[in-house]
Amino acid sequence: MTNSEIAAVFEQVADLLEFQGANPFRVRAYRNGARAIRDLSEAAADLVASTDRDLTAIPGIGKDLAEKVVTLVQTGTLPLLDELLAQIPEGILAILRVPGLGPKRTATLYRELGIATLEQLREACENHRVAALKGFGAKTEAAILRGLELAAQADLRVYWAEADEVARALREHLGGLRAIRQLEFAGSYRRGKDTVGDLDILVVAEDSHTVMEHFAEYSGVAEVLARGDTKMSVRLQSKLQVDLRVVAEESFGAALQYFTGSKAHNVVLRGMAKARGLKVNEYGVFRGEDRVAGRSEEEVYGAVDLPWIPPELREARSEFDWAAAGQLPKLIELGDIRGDLHTHSTWSDGLATIEEMAAAARQRGYQYLAITDHSKRATIANGLSADQLLRQWEEIDQWNAKHRGLKLLKGVEVDILEAGGLDLPDDVLAQADWVVASVHFGQNQSRERITARVIDALANPYVCAIAHPTGRLINRRNAYEIDLDAVLKAARGHGKCMELNAHPSRLDLDDVACAAAKHHGVPIVISTDAHNINGLDAMRFGVLQARRGGLSKDDVANTRPWTQIVKLLGKR
Ligand code: DGT
Ligand code: CA
Ligand code: CA
Ligand code: ZN
């Protein structure tokens, strides 16, 4: 079982317990456990297999959860989950996954209206019986209908990070085969798209039969969907489909280019080739019958007088213009990042202490780390009052006095209140090194209201960046209504940054919005929003999205030393 699968089981247990009205602390333990496992940098299954490692050493994993991880890894199932599933109508599970409908509301719908299937839910919304329920209303009802749509799409695509987990495991599995001479992943996964529909693998091999046999033996394969001479498709237990193609060595570059896509990018490339009297397909570039290119991607692009284009840019946006003008950006790399400016500790809803987070940041070679715990409005996240925050900052001062190399920044993630304004007074914010502001409440307000709240926050002299600026949760919640163009202009005017939240479920701002920020001259700050040590490793997902937005090192604030960021913000 992969970490994502284990985490999904814990999330499901938490949902079902909450649906039943179980003790909130017990529910929370499972949610924290899910987060801890999802953020692990190594496979939980490997930890279980090794004799000298203790799962309870992972913050958020106590003795009970550790045992459950072992059970899951060893048997693939969890008795507690089976028990819960037996007690609850089957359709409830699907309802629980509908964006905007938490376990509490699902329980109300079941109790009051007897809703136990998605179909019943849709019907009740369409007949406005949901709006009539106490605590629901017309807006919520409309949101549930939108959620039903989103849920239907969400079943089809996984987070890039999940696809990456599978891709790595498959690469390891196939890598052991001597018959394979070259292997690359193509498709949306190679382009670093935030979600992936299926995985596409290309191999050059001495003998395709052996490769296919070995592919089918991968332990995660649930079903072989199709098998031909050169192509094979399987469905994994996780439901993800994987296509494997065996190609000739002299066609490898052409096939890699073709199957990396995007389709829109390939259409443009084919058009350019045609204008030169050439034909491009997955076998090569041809003039008449003659193959003039195909072994490498460089050859293929070279045939139409273009430099090689990084896969992340291949979306038929600006990449061909840039390439033709010799102005492809030098894309940012993970190694350019010098610090993380949005993280949590045990002071609010994090699972690691300030000291532990600091040690982890040093291990990652960072120069600075901002601890940005929640402000008090975020009650469910154990948000801090002004007094608590000032005490925390004293502790940070003391830490800095004792350590060299890493600078810990006194930060806060301050809530932008529903009625406008910030959750902390200016005289407190003034004492922080770094302030991110975020909308957690009032997300259903009108576009005008939310935009005005965010622009007001940008105007506050102590706010440095807006965190996860659109509030989207991939596959689970649409972005709230916000005029991003107006927000970016305001950010530019006030000399502020915008966050690219690197968490795989957020990636907010997304690639297109990052490009827009660059266009407006607004620096992006890539932050992990880590709630535990391993959460810091999400940085690479953020960097990947930034690359898709065409960002270079200079476009990203936290590639600079801290003193330069201070200058950038015009702070003293
Ligand atoms: P996904 O899997 O939905 O996340 O997205 P992709 O981009 O990986 O799409 P997929 O797996 O259907 O195909 C992989 C690539 O192969 C795609 O990006 C471009 C290329 N390709 C596949 N089918 C066609 C086609 O009918 N025409 C063209 N021009 N290219 C295609
Ligand atoms: Ca694909
Ligand atoms: Ca495919
Ligand atoms: Zn946060």
Short mmCIF file of N, CA, C and O in Angstrom, two decimals, residues 44-154:
data_model
loop_
_atom_site.label_atom_id
_atom_site.label_comp_id
_atom_site.label_asym_id
_atom_site.label_seq_id
_atom_site.Cartn_x
_atom_site.Cartn_y
_atom_site.Cartn_z
N ALA A 44 5.80 4.17 3.97
CA ALA A 44 5.47 3.60 5.27
C ALA A 44 5.69 2.09 5.24
O ALA A 44 6.12 1.49 6.23
N ALA A 45 5.42 1.47 4.07
CA ALA A 45 5.61 0.03 3.95
C ALA A 45 7.07 -0.37 4.21
O ALA A 45 7.34 -1.40 4.81
N ASP A 46 8.01 0.49 3.77
CA ASP A 46 9.43 0.22 4.02
C ASP A 46 9.75 0.30 5.51
O ASP A 46 10.53 -0.49 6.04
N LEU A 47 9.13 1.29 6.18
CA LEU A 47 9.35 1.44 7.62
C LEU A 47 8.84 0.21 8.36
O LEU A 47 9.47 -0.29 9.28
N VAL A 48 7.67 -0.27 7.93
CA VAL A 48 7.08 -1.45 8.57
C VAL A 48 8.00 -2.65 8.37
O VAL A 48 8.22 -3.44 9.28
N ALA A 49 8.58 -2.74 7.16
CA ALA A 49 9.42 -3.90 6.84
C ALA A 49 10.74 -3.89 7.60
O ALA A 49 11.31 -4.93 7.88
N SER A 50 11.24 -2.69 7.93
CA SER A 50 12.56 -2.66 8.58
C SER A 50 12.40 -2.88 10.08
O SER A 50 11.46 -2.39 10.70
N THR A 51 13.31 -3.65 10.64
CA THR A 51 13.17 -4.07 12.04
C THR A 51 13.61 -3.00 13.02
O THR A 51 13.15 -2.97 14.15
N ASP A 52 14.50 -2.10 12.59
CA ASP A 52 15.06 -1.14 13.56
C ASP A 52 14.37 0.22 13.49
O ASP A 52 14.88 1.20 14.01
N ARG A 53 13.23 0.29 12.83
CA ARG A 53 12.55 1.57 12.74
C ARG A 53 11.22 1.50 13.46
O ARG A 53 10.53 0.50 13.43
N ASP A 54 10.86 2.62 14.10
CA ASP A 54 9.66 2.63 14.91
C ASP A 54 8.69 3.66 14.34
O ASP A 54 8.99 4.84 14.27
N LEU A 55 7.52 3.20 13.93
CA LEU A 55 6.53 4.11 13.35
C LEU A 55 6.09 5.19 14.33
O LEU A 55 5.75 6.31 13.94
N THR A 56 6.10 4.86 15.63
CA THR A 56 5.63 5.84 16.61
C THR A 56 6.59 7.03 16.73
O THR A 56 6.28 8.02 17.37
N ALA A 57 7.76 6.90 16.09
CA ALA A 57 8.68 8.05 16.07
C ALA A 57 8.15 9.16 15.18
O ALA A 57 8.60 10.30 15.24
N ILE A 58 7.18 8.83 14.32
CA ILE A 58 6.59 9.85 13.44
C ILE A 58 5.59 10.67 14.24
O ILE A 58 4.65 10.11 14.81
N PRO A 59 5.78 12.00 14.31
CA PRO A 59 4.81 12.81 15.04
C PRO A 59 3.42 12.64 14.44
O PRO A 59 3.27 12.66 13.21
N GLY A 60 2.42 12.45 15.29
CA GLY A 60 1.06 12.25 14.78
C GLY A 60 0.68 10.78 14.71
O GLY A 60 -0.46 10.43 14.50
N ILE A 61 1.68 9.90 14.88
CA ILE A 61 1.41 8.46 14.87
C ILE A 61 1.70 7.89 16.25
O ILE A 61 2.85 7.74 16.65
N GLY A 62 0.64 7.61 16.99
CA GLY A 62 0.78 6.97 18.30
C GLY A 62 0.81 5.46 18.14
O GLY A 62 0.85 4.95 17.03
N LYS A 63 0.78 4.78 19.29
CA LYS A 63 0.88 3.32 19.28
C LYS A 63 -0.26 2.69 18.48
O LYS A 63 -0.06 1.80 17.66
N ASP A 64 -1.48 3.23 18.73
CA ASP A 64 -2.66 2.66 18.09
C ASP A 64 -2.61 2.81 16.57
O ASP A 64 -2.81 1.85 15.83
N LEU A 65 -2.29 4.02 16.11
CA LEU A 65 -2.23 4.24 14.66
C LEU A 65 -1.08 3.45 14.04
O LEU A 65 -1.19 2.94 12.93
N ALA A 66 0.02 3.36 14.76
CA ALA A 66 1.17 2.59 14.25
C ALA A 66 0.76 1.15 13.97
O ALA A 66 1.09 0.58 12.93
N GLU A 67 0.00 0.58 14.92
CA GLU A 67 -0.47 -0.80 14.72
C GLU A 67 -1.37 -0.90 13.49
O GLU A 67 -1.33 -1.87 12.75
N LYS A 68 -2.16 0.15 13.31
CA LYS A 68 -3.09 0.11 12.17
C LYS A 68 -2.33 0.25 10.84
O LYS A 68 -2.71 -0.37 9.84
N VAL A 69 -1.25 1.02 10.86
CA VAL A 69 -0.43 1.10 9.64
C VAL A 69 0.14 -0.28 9.31
O VAL A 69 0.11 -0.73 8.16
N VAL A 70 0.65 -0.95 10.34
CA VAL A 70 1.22 -2.29 10.14
C VAL A 70 0.15 -3.22 9.56
O VAL A 70 0.39 -3.93 8.57
N THR A 71 -1.04 -3.19 10.15
CA THR A 71 -2.13 -4.04 9.65
C THR A 71 -2.42 -3.75 8.19
O THR A 71 -2.57 -4.66 7.36
N LEU A 72 -2.50 -2.46 7.87
CA LEU A 72 -2.81 -2.07 6.49
C LEU A 72 -1.75 -2.55 5.52
O LEU A 72 -2.04 -3.09 4.46
N VAL A 73 -0.48 -2.36 5.91
CA VAL A 73 0.61 -2.75 5.02
C VAL A 73 0.62 -4.27 4.85
O VAL A 73 0.83 -4.78 3.75
N GLN A 74 0.37 -4.99 5.95
CA GLN A 74 0.49 -6.45 5.88
C GLN A 74 -0.73 -7.13 5.28
O GLN A 74 -0.62 -8.17 4.65
N THR A 75 -1.93 -6.54 5.49
CA THR A 75 -3.13 -7.24 5.03
C THR A 75 -3.89 -6.48 3.95
O THR A 75 -4.77 -7.03 3.30
N GLY A 76 -3.59 -5.21 3.80
CA GLY A 76 -4.31 -4.41 2.79
C GLY A 76 -5.68 -3.95 3.25
O GLY A 76 -6.37 -3.25 2.52
N THR A 77 -6.09 -4.34 4.46
CA THR A 77 -7.39 -3.89 4.96
C THR A 77 -7.28 -3.50 6.43
O THR A 77 -6.28 -3.80 7.09
N LEU A 78 -8.33 -2.86 6.92
CA LEU A 78 -8.35 -2.44 8.32
C LEU A 78 -9.70 -2.86 8.93
O LEU A 78 -10.75 -2.38 8.49
N PRO A 79 -9.67 -3.74 9.93
CA PRO A 79 -10.93 -4.22 10.53
C PRO A 79 -11.84 -3.07 11.00
O PRO A 79 -13.05 -3.13 10.79
N LEU A 80 -11.25 -2.03 11.59
CA LEU A 80 -12.06 -0.90 12.08
C LEU A 80 -12.86 -0.28 10.92
O LEU A 80 -14.05 0.03 11.05
N LEU A 81 -12.20 -0.13 9.78
CA LEU A 81 -12.89 0.47 8.62
C LEU A 81 -14.04 -0.45 8.18
O LEU A 81 -15.14 0.01 7.90
N ASP A 82 -13.75 -1.74 8.13
CA ASP A 82 -14.79 -2.69 7.72
C ASP A 82 -16.00 -2.61 8.66
O ASP A 82 -17.14 -2.63 8.22
N GLU A 83 -15.73 -2.51 9.96
CA GLU A 83 -16.82 -2.40 10.94
C GLU A 83 -17.65 -1.16 10.67
O GLU A 83 -18.88 -1.20 10.66
N LEU A 84 -16.95 -0.04 10.50
CA LEU A 84 -17.66 1.22 10.27
C LEU A 84 -18.49 1.14 8.99
O LEU A 84 -19.64 1.57 8.94
N LEU A 85 -17.89 0.55 7.96
CA LEU A 85 -18.58 0.46 6.68
C LEU A 85 -19.85 -0.39 6.80
O LEU A 85 -20.86 -0.12 6.16
N ALA A 86 -19.78 -1.41 7.67
CA ALA A 86 -20.94 -2.29 7.85
C ALA A 86 -22.08 -1.57 8.55
O ALA A 86 -23.24 -1.93 8.41
N GLN A 87 -21.74 -0.53 9.33
CA GLN A 87 -22.76 0.17 10.10
C GLN A 87 -23.43 1.29 9.32
O GLN A 87 -24.42 1.85 9.75
N ILE A 88 -22.83 1.68 8.20
CA ILE A 88 -23.26 2.90 7.53
C ILE A 88 -23.70 2.59 6.10
O ILE A 88 -23.02 1.83 5.40
N PRO A 89 -24.85 3.13 5.66
CA PRO A 89 -25.31 2.86 4.30
C PRO A 89 -24.23 3.18 3.27
O PRO A 89 -23.52 4.19 3.39
N GLU A 90 -24.11 2.35 2.27
CA GLU A 90 -23.01 2.42 1.31
C GLU A 90 -22.91 3.78 0.61
O GLU A 90 -21.83 4.34 0.44
N GLY A 91 -24.06 4.32 0.22
CA GLY A 91 -24.07 5.56 -0.54
C GLY A 91 -23.55 6.75 0.24
O GLY A 91 -23.12 7.76 -0.34
N ILE A 92 -23.54 6.64 1.57
CA ILE A 92 -23.06 7.75 2.41
C ILE A 92 -21.61 8.09 2.09
O ILE A 92 -21.19 9.24 2.10
N LEU A 93 -20.84 7.04 1.77
CA LEU A 93 -19.41 7.25 1.47
C LEU A 93 -19.23 8.22 0.31
O LEU A 93 -18.40 9.12 0.35
N ALA A 94 -20.02 8.01 -0.72
CA ALA A 94 -19.93 8.88 -1.89
C ALA A 94 -20.37 10.29 -1.52
O ALA A 94 -19.78 11.27 -1.98
N ILE A 95 -21.38 10.39 -0.68
CA ILE A 95 -21.87 11.72 -0.27
C ILE A 95 -20.80 12.44 0.54
O ILE A 95 -20.58 13.64 0.38
N LEU A 96 -20.09 11.69 1.38
CA LEU A 96 -19.03 12.29 2.19
C LEU A 96 -17.94 12.90 1.32
O LEU A 96 -17.26 13.83 1.72
N ARG A 97 -17.76 12.36 0.13
CA ARG A 97 -16.71 12.86 -0.76
C ARG A 97 -17.15 14.06 -1.58
O ARG A 97 -16.34 14.66 -2.29
N VAL A 98 -18.42 14.42 -1.50
CA VAL A 98 -18.89 15.57 -2.28
C VAL A 98 -18.28 16.85 -1.69
O VAL A 98 -18.41 17.11 -0.50
N PRO A 99 -17.60 17.63 -2.55
CA PRO A 99 -16.99 18.87 -2.06
C PRO A 99 -18.03 19.75 -1.38
O PRO A 99 -19.15 19.88 -1.87
N GLY A 100 -17.66 20.33 -0.27
CA GLY A 100 -18.56 21.25 0.41
C GLY A 100 -19.49 20.56 1.40
O GLY A 100 -20.24 21.22 2.11
N LEU A 101 -19.44 19.24 1.45
CA LEU A 101 -20.33 18.51 2.36
C LEU A 101 -19.50 17.73 3.36
O LEU A 101 -19.07 16.63 3.09
N GLY A 102 -19.30 18.27 4.52
CA GLY A 102 -18.52 17.54 5.53
C GLY A 102 -19.38 16.45 6.15
O GLY A 102 -20.56 16.32 5.85
N PRO A 103 -18.76 15.64 7.04
CA PRO A 103 -19.48 14.57 7.71
C PRO A 103 -20.67 15.07 8.54
O PRO A 103 -21.69 14.39 8.61
N LYS A 104 -20.54 16.24 9.15
CA LYS A 104 -21.63 16.74 9.98
C LYS A 104 -22.87 17.00 9.14
O LYS A 104 -23.99 16.60 9.49
N ARG A 105 -22.68 17.69 8.02
CA ARG A 105 -23.83 18.00 7.16
C ARG A 105 -24.42 16.74 6.55
O ARG A 105 -25.63 16.60 6.42
N THR A 106 -23.52 15.82 6.18
CA THR A 106 -24.00 14.56 5.63
C THR A 106 -24.89 13.85 6.64
O THR A 106 -25.95 13.30 6.30
N ALA A 107 -24.47 13.90 7.91
CA ALA A 107 -25.28 13.27 8.97
C ALA A 107 -26.64 13.95 9.08
O ALA A 107 -27.67 13.28 9.23
N THR A 108 -26.67 15.27 9.02
CA THR A 108 -27.94 15.99 9.10
C THR A 108 -28.86 15.60 7.94
O THR A 108 -30.05 15.35 8.12
N LEU A 109 -28.29 15.56 6.74
CA LEU A 109 -29.09 15.21 5.56
C LEU A 109 -29.68 13.81 5.69
O LEU A 109 -30.82 13.56 5.31
N TYR A 110 -28.90 12.93 6.26
CA TYR A 110 -29.35 11.54 6.43
C TYR A 110 -30.45 11.48 7.49
O TYR A 110 -31.51 10.86 7.28
N ARG A 111 -30.22 12.17 8.58
CA ARG A 111 -31.17 12.14 9.70
C ARG A 111 -32.48 12.82 9.33
O ARG A 111 -33.56 12.29 9.56
N GLU A 112 -32.38 14.01 8.73
CA GLU A 112 -33.58 14.82 8.50
C GLU A 112 -34.33 14.42 7.23
O GLU A 112 -35.54 14.48 7.18
N LEU A 113 -33.57 14.07 6.17
CA LEU A 113 -34.23 13.82 4.88
C LEU A 113 -34.04 12.38 4.40
O LEU A 113 -34.52 12.01 3.33
N GLY A 114 -33.33 11.59 5.18
CA GLY A 114 -33.11 10.20 4.78
C GLY A 114 -32.26 10.05 3.53
O GLY A 114 -32.32 9.03 2.83
N ILE A 115 -31.41 11.06 3.24
CA ILE A 115 -30.60 11.01 2.03
C ILE A 115 -29.41 10.06 2.21
O ILE A 115 -28.57 10.27 3.09
N ALA A 116 -29.36 9.02 1.38
CA ALA A 116 -28.30 8.02 1.53
C ALA A 116 -27.62 7.68 0.21
O ALA A 116 -26.75 6.81 0.17
N THR A 117 -28.01 8.36 -0.88
CA THR A 117 -27.32 8.13 -2.16
C THR A 117 -27.11 9.48 -2.86
O THR A 117 -27.80 10.46 -2.56
N LEU A 118 -26.17 9.50 -3.80
CA LEU A 118 -25.90 10.73 -4.55
C LEU A 118 -27.15 11.16 -5.33
O LEU A 118 -27.46 12.33 -5.44
N GLU A 119 -27.86 10.16 -5.85
CA GLU A 119 -29.06 10.46 -6.64
C GLU A 119 -30.11 11.14 -5.77
O GLU A 119 -30.69 12.16 -6.15
N GLN A 120 -30.32 10.60 -4.56
CA GLN A 120 -31.28 11.22 -3.63
C GLN A 120 -30.85 12.64 -3.26
O GLN A 120 -31.68 13.53 -3.12
N LEU A 121 -29.54 12.82 -3.15
CA LEU A 121 -29.03 14.15 -2.79
C LEU A 121 -29.32 15.15 -3.91
O LEU A 121 -29.80 16.25 -3.67
N ARG A 122 -29.04 14.73 -5.14
CA ARG A 122 -29.26 15.63 -6.27
C ARG A 122 -30.75 16.00 -6.37
O ARG A 122 -31.10 17.17 -6.51
N GLU A 123 -31.59 14.99 -6.21
CA GLU A 123 -33.03 15.21 -6.29
C GLU A 123 -33.49 16.20 -5.22
O GLU A 123 -34.24 17.13 -5.50
N ALA A 124 -33.02 15.98 -4.00
CA ALA A 124 -33.44 16.83 -2.88
C ALA A 124 -32.99 18.28 -3.11
O ALA A 124 -33.70 19.23 -2.77
N CYS A 125 -31.79 18.44 -3.72
CA CYS A 125 -31.31 19.79 -4.02
C CYS A 125 -32.19 20.42 -5.09
O CYS A 125 -32.59 21.57 -4.99
N GLU A 126 -32.48 19.64 -6.13
CA GLU A 126 -33.27 20.18 -7.23
C GLU A 126 -34.68 20.55 -6.80
O GLU A 126 -35.28 21.47 -7.33
N ASN A 127 -35.21 19.84 -5.80
CA ASN A 127 -36.55 20.17 -5.28
C ASN A 127 -36.48 21.16 -4.12
O ASN A 127 -37.49 21.39 -3.45
N HIS A 128 -35.28 21.68 -3.86
CA HIS A 128 -35.06 22.69 -2.82
C HIS A 128 -35.47 22.23 -1.43
O HIS A 128 -35.84 23.03 -0.60
N ARG A 129 -35.40 20.93 -1.21
CA ARG A 129 -35.68 20.45 0.14
C ARG A 129 -34.45 20.65 1.04
O ARG A 129 -34.57 20.74 2.25
N VAL A 130 -33.28 20.71 0.42
CA VAL A 130 -32.05 20.91 1.20
C VAL A 130 -31.98 22.35 1.70
O VAL A 130 -31.67 22.61 2.86
N ALA A 131 -32.33 23.29 0.80
CA ALA A 131 -32.29 24.71 1.17
C ALA A 131 -33.22 24.98 2.37
O ALA A 131 -32.95 25.87 3.17
N ALA A 132 -34.28 24.20 2.47
CA ALA A 132 -35.27 24.44 3.53
C ALA A 132 -34.78 23.96 4.90
O ALA A 132 -35.33 24.34 5.92
N LEU A 133 -33.71 23.14 4.90
CA LEU A 133 -33.20 22.62 6.18
C LEU A 133 -32.53 23.72 6.98
O LEU A 133 -31.86 24.59 6.42
N LYS A 134 -32.68 23.62 8.29
CA LYS A 134 -32.04 24.58 9.18
C LYS A 134 -30.51 24.50 9.00
O LYS A 134 -29.94 23.41 8.97
N GLY A 135 -29.88 25.67 8.84
CA GLY A 135 -28.42 25.69 8.71
C GLY A 135 -27.92 25.41 7.30
O GLY A 135 -26.72 25.33 7.08
N PHE A 136 -28.80 25.26 6.34
CA PHE A 136 -28.36 25.01 4.96
C PHE A 136 -28.58 26.25 4.07
O PHE A 136 -27.67 27.02 3.87
N GLY A 137 -29.79 26.45 3.56
CA GLY A 137 -30.05 27.65 2.76
C GLY A 137 -29.76 27.46 1.28
O GLY A 137 -29.13 26.47 0.88
N ALA A 138 -30.21 28.42 0.49
CA ALA A 138 -30.14 28.31 -0.97
C ALA A 138 -28.69 28.27 -1.47
O ALA A 138 -28.35 27.54 -2.40
N LYS A 139 -27.83 29.07 -0.84
CA LYS A 139 -26.42 29.13 -1.26
C LYS A 139 -25.74 27.78 -1.08
O LYS A 139 -25.01 27.30 -1.95
N THR A 140 -25.95 27.20 0.11
CA THR A 140 -25.36 25.90 0.39
C THR A 140 -25.87 24.86 -0.59
O THR A 140 -25.10 24.04 -1.10
N GLU A 141 -27.16 24.94 -0.86
CA GLU A 141 -27.75 23.98 -1.79
C GLU A 141 -27.08 24.08 -3.17
O GLU A 141 -26.74 23.07 -3.78
N ALA A 142 -26.91 25.32 -3.64
CA ALA A 142 -26.28 25.52 -4.94
C ALA A 142 -24.84 25.00 -4.90
O ALA A 142 -24.35 24.38 -5.86
N ALA A 143 -24.16 25.24 -3.77
CA ALA A 143 -22.78 24.77 -3.63
C ALA A 143 -22.73 23.25 -3.67
O ALA A 143 -21.80 22.66 -4.24
N ILE A 144 -23.72 22.60 -3.08
CA ILE A 144 -23.75 21.13 -3.09
C ILE A 144 -23.94 20.63 -4.53
O ILE A 144 -23.27 19.68 -4.95
N LEU A 145 -24.79 21.29 -5.28
CA LEU A 145 -24.98 20.89 -6.68
C LEU A 145 -23.68 21.03 -7.47
O LEU A 145 -23.31 20.15 -8.25
N ARG A 146 -22.97 22.14 -7.25
CA ARG A 146 -21.67 22.30 -7.92
C ARG A 146 -20.71 21.22 -7.46
O ARG A 146 -19.93 20.68 -8.24
N GLY A 147 -20.78 20.93 -6.17
CA GLY A 147 -19.91 19.89 -5.60
C GLY A 147 -20.18 18.53 -6.24
O GLY A 147 -19.25 17.76 -6.48
N LEU A 148 -21.44 18.25 -6.53
CA LEU A 148 -21.79 16.97 -7.16
C LEU A 148 -21.11 16.86 -8.53
O LEU A 148 -20.63 15.80 -8.91
N GLU A 149 -21.08 17.99 -9.24
CA GLU A 149 -20.41 18.01 -10.53
C GLU A 149 -18.91 17.75 -10.39
O GLU A 149 -18.32 16.94 -11.09
N LEU A 150 -18.32 18.49 -9.44
CA LEU A 150 -16.88 18.38 -9.22
C LEU A 150 -16.52 16.94 -8.83
O LEU A 150 -15.52 16.39 -9.29
N ALA A 151 -17.37 16.34 -7.98
CA ALA A 151 -17.11 14.97 -7.53
C ALA A 151 -17.10 14.01 -8.71
O ALA A 151 -16.30 13.07 -8.75
N ALA A 152 -17.98 14.25 -9.68
CA ALA A 152 -18.05 13.36 -10.84
C ALA A 152 -16.75 13.43 -11.63
O ALA A 152 -16.24 12.42 -12.10
N GLN A 153 -16.16 14.65 -11.75
CA GLN A 153 -14.89 14.78 -12.47
C GLN A 153 -13.72 14.25 -11.65
O GLN A 153 -12.78 13.66 -12.18
N ALA A 154 -13.80 14.48 -10.34
CA ALA A 154 -12.66 14.19 -9.47
C ALA A 154 -12.29 12.72 -9.47
O ALA A 154 -11.14 12.37 -9.28
#
